[in-house]
Short mmCIF file of N, CA and C in Angstrom, two decimals:
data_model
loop_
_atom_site.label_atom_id
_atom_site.label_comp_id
_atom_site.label_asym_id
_atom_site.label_seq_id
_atom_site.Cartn_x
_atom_site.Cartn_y
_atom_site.Cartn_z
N UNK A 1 0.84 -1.18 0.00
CA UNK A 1 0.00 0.00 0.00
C UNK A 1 0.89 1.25 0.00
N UNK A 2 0.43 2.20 -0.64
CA UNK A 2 1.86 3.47 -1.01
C UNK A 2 0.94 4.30 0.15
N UNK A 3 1.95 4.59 0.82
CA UNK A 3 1.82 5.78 1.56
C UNK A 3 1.26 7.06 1.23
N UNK A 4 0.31 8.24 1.45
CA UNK A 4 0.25 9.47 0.83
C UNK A 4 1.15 10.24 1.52
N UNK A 5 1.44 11.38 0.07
CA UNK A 5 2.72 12.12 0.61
C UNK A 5 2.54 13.31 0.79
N UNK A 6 3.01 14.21 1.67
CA UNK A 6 2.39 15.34 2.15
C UNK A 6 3.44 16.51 1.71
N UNK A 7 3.46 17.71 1.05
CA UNK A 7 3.99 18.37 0.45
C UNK A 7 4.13 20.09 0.47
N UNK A 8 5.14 20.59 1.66
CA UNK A 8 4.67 21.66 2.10
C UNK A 8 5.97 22.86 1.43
N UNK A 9 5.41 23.28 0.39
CA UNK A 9 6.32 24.33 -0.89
C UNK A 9 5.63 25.46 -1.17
N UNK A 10 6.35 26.15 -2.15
CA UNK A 10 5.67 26.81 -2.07
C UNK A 10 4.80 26.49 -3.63
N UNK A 11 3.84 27.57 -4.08
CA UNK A 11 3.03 27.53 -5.10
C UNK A 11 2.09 29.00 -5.24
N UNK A 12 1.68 28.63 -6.03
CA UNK A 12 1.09 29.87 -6.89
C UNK A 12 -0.29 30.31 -6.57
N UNK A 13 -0.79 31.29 -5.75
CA UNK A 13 -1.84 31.76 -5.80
C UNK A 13 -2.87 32.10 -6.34
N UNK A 14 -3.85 32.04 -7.15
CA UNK A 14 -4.77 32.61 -8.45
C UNK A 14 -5.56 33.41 -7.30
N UNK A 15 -5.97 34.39 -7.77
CA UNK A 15 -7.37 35.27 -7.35
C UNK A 15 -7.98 35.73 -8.56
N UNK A 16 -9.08 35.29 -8.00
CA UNK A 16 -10.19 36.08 -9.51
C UNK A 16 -10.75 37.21 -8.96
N UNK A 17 -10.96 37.99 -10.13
CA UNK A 17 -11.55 39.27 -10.00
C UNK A 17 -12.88 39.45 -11.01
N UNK A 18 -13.96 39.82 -10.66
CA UNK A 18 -15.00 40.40 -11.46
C UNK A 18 -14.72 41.94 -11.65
N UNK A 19 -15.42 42.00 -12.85
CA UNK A 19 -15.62 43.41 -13.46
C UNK A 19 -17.12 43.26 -14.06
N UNK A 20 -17.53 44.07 -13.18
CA UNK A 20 -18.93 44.38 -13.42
C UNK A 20 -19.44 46.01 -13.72
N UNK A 21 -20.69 45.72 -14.48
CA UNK A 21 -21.24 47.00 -14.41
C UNK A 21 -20.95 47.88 -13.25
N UNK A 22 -20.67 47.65 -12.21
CA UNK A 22 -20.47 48.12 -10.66
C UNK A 22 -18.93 48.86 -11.50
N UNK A 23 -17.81 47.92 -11.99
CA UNK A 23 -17.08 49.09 -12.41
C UNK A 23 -17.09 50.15 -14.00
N UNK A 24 -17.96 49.96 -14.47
CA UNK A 24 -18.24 51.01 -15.35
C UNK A 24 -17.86 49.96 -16.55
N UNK A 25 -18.47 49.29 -16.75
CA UNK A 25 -18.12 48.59 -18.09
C UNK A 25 -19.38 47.98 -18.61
N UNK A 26 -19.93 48.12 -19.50
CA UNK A 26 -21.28 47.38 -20.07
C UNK A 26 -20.68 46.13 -20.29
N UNK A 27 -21.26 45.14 -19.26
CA UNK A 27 -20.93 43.66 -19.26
C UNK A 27 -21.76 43.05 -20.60
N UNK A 28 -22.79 43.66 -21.13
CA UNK A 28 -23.85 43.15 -22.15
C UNK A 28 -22.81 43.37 -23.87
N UNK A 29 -22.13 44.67 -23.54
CA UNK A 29 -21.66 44.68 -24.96
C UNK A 29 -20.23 44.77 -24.87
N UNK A 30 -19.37 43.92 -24.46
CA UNK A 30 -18.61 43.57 -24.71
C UNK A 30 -17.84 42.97 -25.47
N UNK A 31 -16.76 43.57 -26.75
CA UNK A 31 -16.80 42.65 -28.07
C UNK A 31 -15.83 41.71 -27.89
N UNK A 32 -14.68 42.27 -26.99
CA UNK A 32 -13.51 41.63 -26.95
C UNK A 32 -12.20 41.64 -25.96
N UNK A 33 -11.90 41.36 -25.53
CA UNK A 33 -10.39 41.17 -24.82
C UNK A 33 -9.32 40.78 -24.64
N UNK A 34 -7.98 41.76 -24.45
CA UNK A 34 -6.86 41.35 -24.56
C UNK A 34 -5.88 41.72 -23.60
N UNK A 35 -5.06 41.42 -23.19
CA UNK A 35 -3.74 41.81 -21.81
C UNK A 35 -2.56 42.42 -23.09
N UNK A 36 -2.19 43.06 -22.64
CA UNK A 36 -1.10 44.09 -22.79
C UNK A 36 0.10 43.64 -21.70
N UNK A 37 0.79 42.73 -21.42
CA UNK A 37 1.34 42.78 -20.17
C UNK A 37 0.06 42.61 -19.12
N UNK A 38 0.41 42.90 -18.09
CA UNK A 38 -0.45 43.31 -16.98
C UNK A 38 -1.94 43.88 -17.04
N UNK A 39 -2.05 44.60 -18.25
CA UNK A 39 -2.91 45.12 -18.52
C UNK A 39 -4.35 44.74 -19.37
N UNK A 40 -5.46 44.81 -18.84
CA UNK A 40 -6.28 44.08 -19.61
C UNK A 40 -6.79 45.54 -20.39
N UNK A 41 -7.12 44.71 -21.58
CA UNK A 41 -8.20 45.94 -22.53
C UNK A 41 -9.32 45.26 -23.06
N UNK A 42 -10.49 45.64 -22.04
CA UNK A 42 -11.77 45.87 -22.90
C UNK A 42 -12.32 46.87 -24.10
N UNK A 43 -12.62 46.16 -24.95
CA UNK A 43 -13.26 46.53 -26.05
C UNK A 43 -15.10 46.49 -26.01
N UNK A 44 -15.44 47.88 -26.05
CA UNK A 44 -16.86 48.12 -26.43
C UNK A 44 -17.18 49.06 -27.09
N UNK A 45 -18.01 48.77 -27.90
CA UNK A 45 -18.87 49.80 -28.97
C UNK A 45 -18.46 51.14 -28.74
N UNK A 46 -18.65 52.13 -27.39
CA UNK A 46 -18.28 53.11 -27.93
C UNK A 46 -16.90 53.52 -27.10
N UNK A 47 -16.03 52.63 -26.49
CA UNK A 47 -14.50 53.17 -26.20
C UNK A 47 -13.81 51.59 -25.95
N UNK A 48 -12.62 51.70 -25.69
CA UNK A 48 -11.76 50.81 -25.44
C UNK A 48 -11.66 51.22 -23.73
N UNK A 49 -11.60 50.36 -23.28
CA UNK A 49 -11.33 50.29 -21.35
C UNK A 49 -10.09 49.31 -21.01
N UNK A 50 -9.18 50.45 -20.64
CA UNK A 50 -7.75 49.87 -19.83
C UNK A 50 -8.00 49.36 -18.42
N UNK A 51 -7.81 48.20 -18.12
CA UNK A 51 -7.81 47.81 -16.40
C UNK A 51 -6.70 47.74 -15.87
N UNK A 52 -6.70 48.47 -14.76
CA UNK A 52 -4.62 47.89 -13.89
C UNK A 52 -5.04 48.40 -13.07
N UNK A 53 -4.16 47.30 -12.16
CA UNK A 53 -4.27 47.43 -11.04
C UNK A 53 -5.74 48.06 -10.34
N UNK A 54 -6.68 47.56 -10.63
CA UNK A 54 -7.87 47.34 -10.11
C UNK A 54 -8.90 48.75 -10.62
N UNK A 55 -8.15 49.44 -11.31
CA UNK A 55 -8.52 50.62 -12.06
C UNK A 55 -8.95 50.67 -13.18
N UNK A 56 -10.33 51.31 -13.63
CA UNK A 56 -10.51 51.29 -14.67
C UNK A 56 -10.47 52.98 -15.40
N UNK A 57 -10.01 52.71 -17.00
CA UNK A 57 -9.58 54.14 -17.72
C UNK A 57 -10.14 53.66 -19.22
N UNK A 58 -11.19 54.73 -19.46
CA UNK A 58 -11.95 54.56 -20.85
C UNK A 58 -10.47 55.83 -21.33
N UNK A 59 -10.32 54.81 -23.24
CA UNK A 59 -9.95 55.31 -24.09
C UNK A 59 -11.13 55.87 -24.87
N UNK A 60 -10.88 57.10 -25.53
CA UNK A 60 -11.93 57.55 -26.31
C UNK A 60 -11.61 57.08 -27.65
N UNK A 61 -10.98 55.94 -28.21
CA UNK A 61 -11.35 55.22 -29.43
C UNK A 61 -12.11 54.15 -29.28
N UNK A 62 -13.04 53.39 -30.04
CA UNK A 62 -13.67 52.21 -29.75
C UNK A 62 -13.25 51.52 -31.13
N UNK A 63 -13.42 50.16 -30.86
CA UNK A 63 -12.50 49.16 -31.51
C UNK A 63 -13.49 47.32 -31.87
N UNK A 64 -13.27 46.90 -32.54
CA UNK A 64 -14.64 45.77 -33.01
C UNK A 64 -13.56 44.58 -32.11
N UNK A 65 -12.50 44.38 -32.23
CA UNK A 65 -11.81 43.80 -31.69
C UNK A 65 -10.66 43.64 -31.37
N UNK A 66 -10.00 43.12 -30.35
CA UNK A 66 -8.55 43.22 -29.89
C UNK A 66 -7.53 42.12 -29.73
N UNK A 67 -6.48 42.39 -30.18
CA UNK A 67 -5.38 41.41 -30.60
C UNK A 67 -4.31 41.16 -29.67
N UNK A 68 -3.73 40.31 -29.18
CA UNK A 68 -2.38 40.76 -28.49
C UNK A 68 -1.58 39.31 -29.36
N UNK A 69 -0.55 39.81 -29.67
CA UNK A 69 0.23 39.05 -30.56
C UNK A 69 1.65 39.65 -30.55
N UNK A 70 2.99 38.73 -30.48
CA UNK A 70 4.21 39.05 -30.51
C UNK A 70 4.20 40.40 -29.59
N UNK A 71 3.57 40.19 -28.32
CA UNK A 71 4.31 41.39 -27.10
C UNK A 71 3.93 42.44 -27.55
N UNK A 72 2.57 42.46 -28.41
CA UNK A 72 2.24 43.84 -28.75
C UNK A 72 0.22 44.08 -28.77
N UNK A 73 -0.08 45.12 -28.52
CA UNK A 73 -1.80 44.83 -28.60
C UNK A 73 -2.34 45.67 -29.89
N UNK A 74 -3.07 45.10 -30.67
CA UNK A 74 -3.55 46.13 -31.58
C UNK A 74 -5.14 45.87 -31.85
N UNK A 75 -5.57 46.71 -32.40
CA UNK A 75 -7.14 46.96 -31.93
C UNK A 75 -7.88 46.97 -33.45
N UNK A 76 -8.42 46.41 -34.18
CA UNK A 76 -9.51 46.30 -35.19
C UNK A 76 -10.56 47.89 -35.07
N UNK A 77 -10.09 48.55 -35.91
CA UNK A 77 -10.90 50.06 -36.23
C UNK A 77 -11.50 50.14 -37.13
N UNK A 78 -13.02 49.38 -37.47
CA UNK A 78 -13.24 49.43 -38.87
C UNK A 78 -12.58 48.71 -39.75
N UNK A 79 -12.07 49.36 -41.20
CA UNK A 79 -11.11 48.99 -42.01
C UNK A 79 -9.51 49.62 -41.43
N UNK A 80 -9.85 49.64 -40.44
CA UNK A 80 -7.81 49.67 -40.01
C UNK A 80 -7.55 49.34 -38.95
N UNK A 81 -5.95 49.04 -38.65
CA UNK A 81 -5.67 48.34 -37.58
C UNK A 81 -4.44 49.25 -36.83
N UNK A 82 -4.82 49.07 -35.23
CA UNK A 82 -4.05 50.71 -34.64
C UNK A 82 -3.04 49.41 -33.63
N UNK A 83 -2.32 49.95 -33.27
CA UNK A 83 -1.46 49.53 -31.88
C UNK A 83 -2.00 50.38 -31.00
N UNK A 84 -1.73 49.46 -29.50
CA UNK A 84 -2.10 50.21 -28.29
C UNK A 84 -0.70 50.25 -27.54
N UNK A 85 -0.32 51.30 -27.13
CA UNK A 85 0.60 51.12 -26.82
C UNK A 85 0.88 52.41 -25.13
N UNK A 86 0.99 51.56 -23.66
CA UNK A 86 0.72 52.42 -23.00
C UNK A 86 -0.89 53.24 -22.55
N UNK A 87 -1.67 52.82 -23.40
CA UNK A 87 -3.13 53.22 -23.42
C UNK A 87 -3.68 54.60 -24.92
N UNK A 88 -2.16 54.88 -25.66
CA UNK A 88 -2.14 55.33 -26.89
C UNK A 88 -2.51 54.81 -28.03
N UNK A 89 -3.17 54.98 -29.12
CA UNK A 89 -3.38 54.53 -30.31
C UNK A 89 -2.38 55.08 -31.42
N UNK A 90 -1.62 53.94 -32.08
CA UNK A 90 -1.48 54.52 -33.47
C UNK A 90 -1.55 53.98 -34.57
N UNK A 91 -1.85 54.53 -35.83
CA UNK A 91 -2.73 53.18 -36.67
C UNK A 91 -1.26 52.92 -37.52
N UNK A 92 -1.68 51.62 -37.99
CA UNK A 92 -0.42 50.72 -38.48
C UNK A 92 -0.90 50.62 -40.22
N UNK A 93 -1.72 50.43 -40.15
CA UNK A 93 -2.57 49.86 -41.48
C UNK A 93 -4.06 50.10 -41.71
N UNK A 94 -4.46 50.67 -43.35
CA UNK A 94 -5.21 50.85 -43.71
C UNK A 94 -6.01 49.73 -44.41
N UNK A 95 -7.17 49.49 -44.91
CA UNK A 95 -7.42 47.85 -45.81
C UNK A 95 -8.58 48.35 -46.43
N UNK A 96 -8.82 47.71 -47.46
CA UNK A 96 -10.12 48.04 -48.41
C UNK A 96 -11.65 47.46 -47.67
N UNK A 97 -11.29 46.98 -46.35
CA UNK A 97 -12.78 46.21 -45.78
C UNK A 97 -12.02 45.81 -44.28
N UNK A 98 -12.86 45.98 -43.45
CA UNK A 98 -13.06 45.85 -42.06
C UNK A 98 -12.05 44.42 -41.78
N UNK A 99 -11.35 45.22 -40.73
CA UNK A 99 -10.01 44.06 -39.86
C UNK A 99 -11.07 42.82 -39.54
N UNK A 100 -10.81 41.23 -39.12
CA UNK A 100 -11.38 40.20 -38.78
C UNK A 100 -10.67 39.78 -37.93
N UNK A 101 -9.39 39.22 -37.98
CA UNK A 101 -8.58 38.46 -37.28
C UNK A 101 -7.30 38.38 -37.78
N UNK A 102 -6.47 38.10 -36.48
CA UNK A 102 -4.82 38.19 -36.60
C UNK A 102 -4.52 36.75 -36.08
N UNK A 103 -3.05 36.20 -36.29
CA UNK A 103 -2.67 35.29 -36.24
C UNK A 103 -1.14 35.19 -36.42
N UNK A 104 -0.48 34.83 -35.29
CA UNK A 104 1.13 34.82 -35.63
C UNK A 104 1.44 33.08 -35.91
N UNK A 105 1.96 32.74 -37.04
CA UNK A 105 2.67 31.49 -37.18
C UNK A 105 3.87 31.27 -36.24
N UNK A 106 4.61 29.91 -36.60
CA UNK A 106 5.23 29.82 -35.26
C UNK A 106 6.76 30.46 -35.59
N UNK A 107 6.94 30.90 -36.74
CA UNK A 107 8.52 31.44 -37.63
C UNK A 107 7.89 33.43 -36.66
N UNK A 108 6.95 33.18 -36.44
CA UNK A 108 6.89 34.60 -36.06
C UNK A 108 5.93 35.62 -36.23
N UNK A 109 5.76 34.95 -37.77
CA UNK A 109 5.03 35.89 -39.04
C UNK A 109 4.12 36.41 -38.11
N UNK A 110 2.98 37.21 -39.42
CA UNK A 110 2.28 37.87 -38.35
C UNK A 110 1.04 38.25 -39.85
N UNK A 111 0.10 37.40 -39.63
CA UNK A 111 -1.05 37.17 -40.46
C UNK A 111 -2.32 37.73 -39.90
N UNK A 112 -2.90 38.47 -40.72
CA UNK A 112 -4.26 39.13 -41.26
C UNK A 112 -5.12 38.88 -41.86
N UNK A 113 -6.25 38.79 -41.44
CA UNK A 113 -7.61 38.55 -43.05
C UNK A 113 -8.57 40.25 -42.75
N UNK A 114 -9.03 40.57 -43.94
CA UNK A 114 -10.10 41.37 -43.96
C UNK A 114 -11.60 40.66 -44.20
N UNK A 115 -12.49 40.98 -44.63
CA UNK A 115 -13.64 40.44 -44.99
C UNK A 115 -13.60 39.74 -45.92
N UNK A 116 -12.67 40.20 -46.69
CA UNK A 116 -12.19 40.06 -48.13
C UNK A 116 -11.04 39.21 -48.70
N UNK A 117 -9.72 39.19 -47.88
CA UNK A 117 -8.10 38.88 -48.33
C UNK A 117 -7.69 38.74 -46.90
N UNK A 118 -6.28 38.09 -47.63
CA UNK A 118 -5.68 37.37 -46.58
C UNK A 118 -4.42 38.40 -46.74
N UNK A 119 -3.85 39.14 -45.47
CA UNK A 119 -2.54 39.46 -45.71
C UNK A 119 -0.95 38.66 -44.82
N UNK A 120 -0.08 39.00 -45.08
CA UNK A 120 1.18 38.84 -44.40
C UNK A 120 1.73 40.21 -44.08
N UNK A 121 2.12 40.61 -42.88
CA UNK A 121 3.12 41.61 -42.40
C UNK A 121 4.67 41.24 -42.89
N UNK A 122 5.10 42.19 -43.61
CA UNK A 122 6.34 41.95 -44.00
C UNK A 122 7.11 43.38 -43.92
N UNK A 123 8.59 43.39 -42.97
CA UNK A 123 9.13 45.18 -42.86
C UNK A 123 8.38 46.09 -42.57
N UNK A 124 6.96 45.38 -41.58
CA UNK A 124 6.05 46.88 -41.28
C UNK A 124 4.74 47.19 -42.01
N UNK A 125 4.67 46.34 -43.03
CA UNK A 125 3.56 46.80 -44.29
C UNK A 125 3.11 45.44 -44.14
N UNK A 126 1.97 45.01 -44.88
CA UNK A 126 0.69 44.40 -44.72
C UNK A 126 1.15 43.58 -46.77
N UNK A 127 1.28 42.70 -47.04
CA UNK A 127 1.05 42.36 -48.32
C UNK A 127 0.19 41.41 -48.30
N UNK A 128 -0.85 41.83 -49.27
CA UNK A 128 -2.07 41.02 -50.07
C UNK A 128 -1.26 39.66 -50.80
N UNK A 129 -2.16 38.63 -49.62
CA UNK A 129 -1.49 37.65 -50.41
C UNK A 129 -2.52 36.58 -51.20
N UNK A 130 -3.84 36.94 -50.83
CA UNK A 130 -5.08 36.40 -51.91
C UNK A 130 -6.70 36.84 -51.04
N UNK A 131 -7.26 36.91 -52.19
CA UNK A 131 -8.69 36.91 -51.85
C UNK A 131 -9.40 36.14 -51.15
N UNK A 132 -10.19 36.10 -50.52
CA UNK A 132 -10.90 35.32 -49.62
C UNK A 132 -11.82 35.57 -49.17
N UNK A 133 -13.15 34.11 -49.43
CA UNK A 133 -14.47 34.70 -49.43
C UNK A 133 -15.10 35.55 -48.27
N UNK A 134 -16.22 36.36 -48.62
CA UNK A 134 -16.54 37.38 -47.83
C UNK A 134 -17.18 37.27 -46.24
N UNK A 135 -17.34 35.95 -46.02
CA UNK A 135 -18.18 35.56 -44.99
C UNK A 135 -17.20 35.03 -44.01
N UNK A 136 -15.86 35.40 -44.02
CA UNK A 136 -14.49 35.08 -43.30
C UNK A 136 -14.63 35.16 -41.72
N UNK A 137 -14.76 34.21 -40.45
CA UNK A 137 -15.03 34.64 -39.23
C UNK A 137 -13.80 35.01 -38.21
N UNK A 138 -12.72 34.07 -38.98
CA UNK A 138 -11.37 33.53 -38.14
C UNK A 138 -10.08 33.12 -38.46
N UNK A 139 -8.99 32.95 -38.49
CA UNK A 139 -7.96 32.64 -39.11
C UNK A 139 -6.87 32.34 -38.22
N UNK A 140 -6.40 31.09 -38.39
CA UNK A 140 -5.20 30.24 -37.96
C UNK A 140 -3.78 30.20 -38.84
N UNK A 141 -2.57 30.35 -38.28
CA UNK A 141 -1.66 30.71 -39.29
C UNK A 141 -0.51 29.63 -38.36
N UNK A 142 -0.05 29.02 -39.47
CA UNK A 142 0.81 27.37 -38.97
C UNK A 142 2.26 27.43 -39.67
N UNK A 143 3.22 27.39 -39.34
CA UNK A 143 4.57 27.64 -39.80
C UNK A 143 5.22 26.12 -39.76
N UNK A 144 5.58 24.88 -40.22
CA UNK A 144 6.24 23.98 -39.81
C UNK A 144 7.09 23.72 -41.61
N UNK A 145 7.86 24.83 -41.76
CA UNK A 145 7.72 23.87 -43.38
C UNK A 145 8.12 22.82 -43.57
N UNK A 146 9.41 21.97 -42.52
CA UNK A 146 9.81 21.19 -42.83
C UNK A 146 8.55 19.61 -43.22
N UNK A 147 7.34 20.28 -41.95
CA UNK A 147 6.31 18.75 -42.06
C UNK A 147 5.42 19.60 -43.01
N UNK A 148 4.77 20.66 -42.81
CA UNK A 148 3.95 21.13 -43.32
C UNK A 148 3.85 21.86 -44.52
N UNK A 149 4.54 22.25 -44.74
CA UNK A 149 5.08 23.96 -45.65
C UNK A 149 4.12 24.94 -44.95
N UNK A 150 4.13 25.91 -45.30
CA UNK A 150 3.09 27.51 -44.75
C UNK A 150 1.96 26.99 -44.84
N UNK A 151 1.41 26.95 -43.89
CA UNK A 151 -0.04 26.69 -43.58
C UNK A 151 -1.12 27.78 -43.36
N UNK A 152 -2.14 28.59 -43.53
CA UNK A 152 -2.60 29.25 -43.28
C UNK A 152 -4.23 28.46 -43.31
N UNK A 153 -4.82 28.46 -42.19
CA UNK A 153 -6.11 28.01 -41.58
C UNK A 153 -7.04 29.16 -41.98
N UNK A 154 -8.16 29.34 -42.66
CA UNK A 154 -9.50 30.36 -42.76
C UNK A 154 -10.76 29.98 -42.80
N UNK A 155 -11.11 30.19 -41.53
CA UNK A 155 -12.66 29.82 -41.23
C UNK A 155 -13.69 30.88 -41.80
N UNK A 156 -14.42 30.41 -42.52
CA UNK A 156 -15.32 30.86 -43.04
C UNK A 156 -16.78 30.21 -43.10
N UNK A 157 -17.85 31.25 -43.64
CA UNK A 157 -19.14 30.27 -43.50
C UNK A 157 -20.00 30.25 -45.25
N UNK A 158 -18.50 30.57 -45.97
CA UNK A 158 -19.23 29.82 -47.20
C UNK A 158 -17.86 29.37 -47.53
N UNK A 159 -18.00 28.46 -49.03
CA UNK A 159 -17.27 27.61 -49.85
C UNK A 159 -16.90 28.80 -50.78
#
């Protein structure tokens, strides 16, 4: 019969926290969320909301959705896409149709779809790398070339 073993170390604490209407955030329209570091950013219809340290701070831009990818946060504006940086906006990229989703492969890259096309970040700029149907929800981006070659995943809800 094995003995039970008793184990007195240390370990990691979790505490959860709610954010409620109680702190100024419409819990009903909430589009999206992302950490910055430490920092969480809610996204709603009409501003972006920084949380730290138990504080909340409305940005006066609002944003459809929010990204955090390669140590950086950037925010879906319509047809363009801004960095947050510090609780600042600055826009990175313009597109012919409304941001959807981002996706870093595992080489690094750093992949985009619009409603419309699929891009790649390359030196800072955004290149169109094909069309893609209009009903686009999501996008997965897979780097293995040796098993795979470039993989790029696009969920959509037509053929």
């Amino acid at each position: 019969m094995k003995k039970p073993n008793l184990y007195f170390g240390e370990f990691k604490q979790y505490d959860k926290v709610f954010i409620t209407a109680d702190n100024g955030v419409d819990i009903e329209n909430v589009k999206s969320v992302a950490f910055d570091g430490d920092i969480l950013y809610i996204a709603q219809p009409d501003c972006i909301i920084e949380y730290a340290d138990g504080k909340i701070k409305k940005l006066s831009a609002s944003a459809s959705n929010l990204f955090s990818v390669n140590g950086k946060l950037y925010a879906a504006i319509g047809n363009s896409l801004a960095e947050i940086k510090k609780g600042k906006m600055k826009k990175v990229a313009d597109f012919d149709a409304p941001v959807i989703d981002i996706s870093v492969a595992l080489d690094k890259s750093l992949w985009l779809i619009t409603e419309n096309a699929l891009y790649l970040e390359e030196n800072g700029e955004f290149k169109h790398i094909v069309d893609i149907p209009e009903k686009t929800v999501c996008l997965a981006a897979y780097d293995n070339k040796f098993k795979y070659g470039e993989t790029v995943y696009i969920g959509c809800t037509e053929e």
